[in-house]
GROMACS .gro file of C-alpha atoms in nm:
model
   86
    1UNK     CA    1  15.962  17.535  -8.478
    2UNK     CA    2  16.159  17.272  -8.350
    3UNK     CA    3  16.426  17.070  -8.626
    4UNK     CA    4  16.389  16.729  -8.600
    5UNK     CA    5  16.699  16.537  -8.450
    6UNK     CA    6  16.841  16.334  -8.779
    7UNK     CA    7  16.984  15.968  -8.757
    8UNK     CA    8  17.223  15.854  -8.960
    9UNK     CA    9  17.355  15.511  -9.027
   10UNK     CA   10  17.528  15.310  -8.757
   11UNK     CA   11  17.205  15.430  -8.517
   12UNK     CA   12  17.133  15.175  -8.285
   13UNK     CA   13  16.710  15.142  -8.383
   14UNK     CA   14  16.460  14.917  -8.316
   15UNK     CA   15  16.208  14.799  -8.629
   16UNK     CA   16  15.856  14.801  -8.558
   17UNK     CA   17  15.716  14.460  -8.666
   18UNK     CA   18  15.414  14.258  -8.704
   19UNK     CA   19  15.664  14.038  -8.450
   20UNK     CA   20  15.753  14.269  -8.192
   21UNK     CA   21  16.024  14.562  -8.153
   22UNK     CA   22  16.284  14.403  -8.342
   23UNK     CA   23  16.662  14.551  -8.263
   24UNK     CA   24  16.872  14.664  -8.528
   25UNK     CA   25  17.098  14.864  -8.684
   26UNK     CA   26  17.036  15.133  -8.971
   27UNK     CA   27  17.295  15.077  -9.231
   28UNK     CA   28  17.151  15.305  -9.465
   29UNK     CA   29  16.906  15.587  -9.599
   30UNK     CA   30  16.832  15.653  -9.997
   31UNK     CA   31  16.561  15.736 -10.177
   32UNK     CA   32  16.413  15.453 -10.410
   33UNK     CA   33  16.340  15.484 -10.756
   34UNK     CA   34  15.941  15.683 -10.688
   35UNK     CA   35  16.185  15.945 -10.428
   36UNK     CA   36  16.069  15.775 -10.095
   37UNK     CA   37  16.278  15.748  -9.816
   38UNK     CA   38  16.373  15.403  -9.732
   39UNK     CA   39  16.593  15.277  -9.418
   40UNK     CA   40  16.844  14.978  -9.427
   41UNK     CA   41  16.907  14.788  -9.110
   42UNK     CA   42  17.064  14.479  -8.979
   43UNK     CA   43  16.850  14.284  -8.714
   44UNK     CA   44  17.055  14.261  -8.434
   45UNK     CA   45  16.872  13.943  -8.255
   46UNK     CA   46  16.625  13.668  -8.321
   47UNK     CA   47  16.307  13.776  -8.278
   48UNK     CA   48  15.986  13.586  -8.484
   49UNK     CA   49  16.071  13.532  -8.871
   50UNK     CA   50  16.405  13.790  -8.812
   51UNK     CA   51  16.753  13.647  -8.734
   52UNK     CA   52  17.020  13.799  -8.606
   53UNK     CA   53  17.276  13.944  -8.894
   54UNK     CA   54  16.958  13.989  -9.118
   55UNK     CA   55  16.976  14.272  -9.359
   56UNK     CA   56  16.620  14.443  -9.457
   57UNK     CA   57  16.465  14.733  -9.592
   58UNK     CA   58  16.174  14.978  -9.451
   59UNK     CA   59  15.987  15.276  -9.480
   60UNK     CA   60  16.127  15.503  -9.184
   61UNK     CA   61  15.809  15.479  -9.071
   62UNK     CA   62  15.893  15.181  -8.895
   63UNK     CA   63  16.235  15.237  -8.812
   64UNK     CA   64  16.272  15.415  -8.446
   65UNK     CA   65  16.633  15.492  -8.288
   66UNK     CA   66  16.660  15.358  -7.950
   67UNK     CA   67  16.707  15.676  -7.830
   68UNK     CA   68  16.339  15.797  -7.920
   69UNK     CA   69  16.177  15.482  -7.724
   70UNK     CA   70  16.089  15.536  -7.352
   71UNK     CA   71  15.990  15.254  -7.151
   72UNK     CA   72  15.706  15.248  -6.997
   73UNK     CA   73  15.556  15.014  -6.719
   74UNK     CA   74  15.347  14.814  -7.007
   75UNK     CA   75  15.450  14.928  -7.338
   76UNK     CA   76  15.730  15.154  -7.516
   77UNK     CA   77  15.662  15.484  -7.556
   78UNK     CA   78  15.784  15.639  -7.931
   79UNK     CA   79  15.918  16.001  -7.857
   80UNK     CA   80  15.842  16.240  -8.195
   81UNK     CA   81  16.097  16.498  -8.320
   82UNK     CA   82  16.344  16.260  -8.517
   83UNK     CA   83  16.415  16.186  -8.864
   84UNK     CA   84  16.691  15.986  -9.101
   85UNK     CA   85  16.953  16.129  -9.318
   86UNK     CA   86  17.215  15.952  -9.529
   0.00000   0.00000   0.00000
């Protein structure tokens, strides 16, 4: 049973948008008011409808650190086994 590896903020990440892979930065993880998880980032470029400096909200769902994406020749590749703790 292998533990997932947790993230916390300051994780460099990339958001997973209608847009693109957007680059960001979590700045936080809380619960909202129903007890699901949410991520805080900062966009860290212009990409589509995000600018650069850009503070948003997810569900983790969407939120991948950089260090769980392998490129591939034609797409990324999203490596499981990680999750986000405050």
């Amino acid at each position: 049973n292998m533990q997932p590896k947790i993230f916390h903020p300051g994780t460099k990440a990339v958001f997973d948008s209608f847009a693109g892979p957007v680059p960001c930065t979590v700045t936080s993880v809380h619960k909202d008011l129903f007890g699901h998880k949410r991520v805080g980032f900062q966009v860290n470029k212009d990409q589509g409808p995000y600018h650069k400096g850009e503070t948003l909200e997810s569900s983790p769902l969407w939120v991948i650190p950089k260090a769980h994406i392998r490129r591939r020749e034609f797409f990324p590749v999203i490596i499981p086994g990680y999750a986000w703790g405050s």
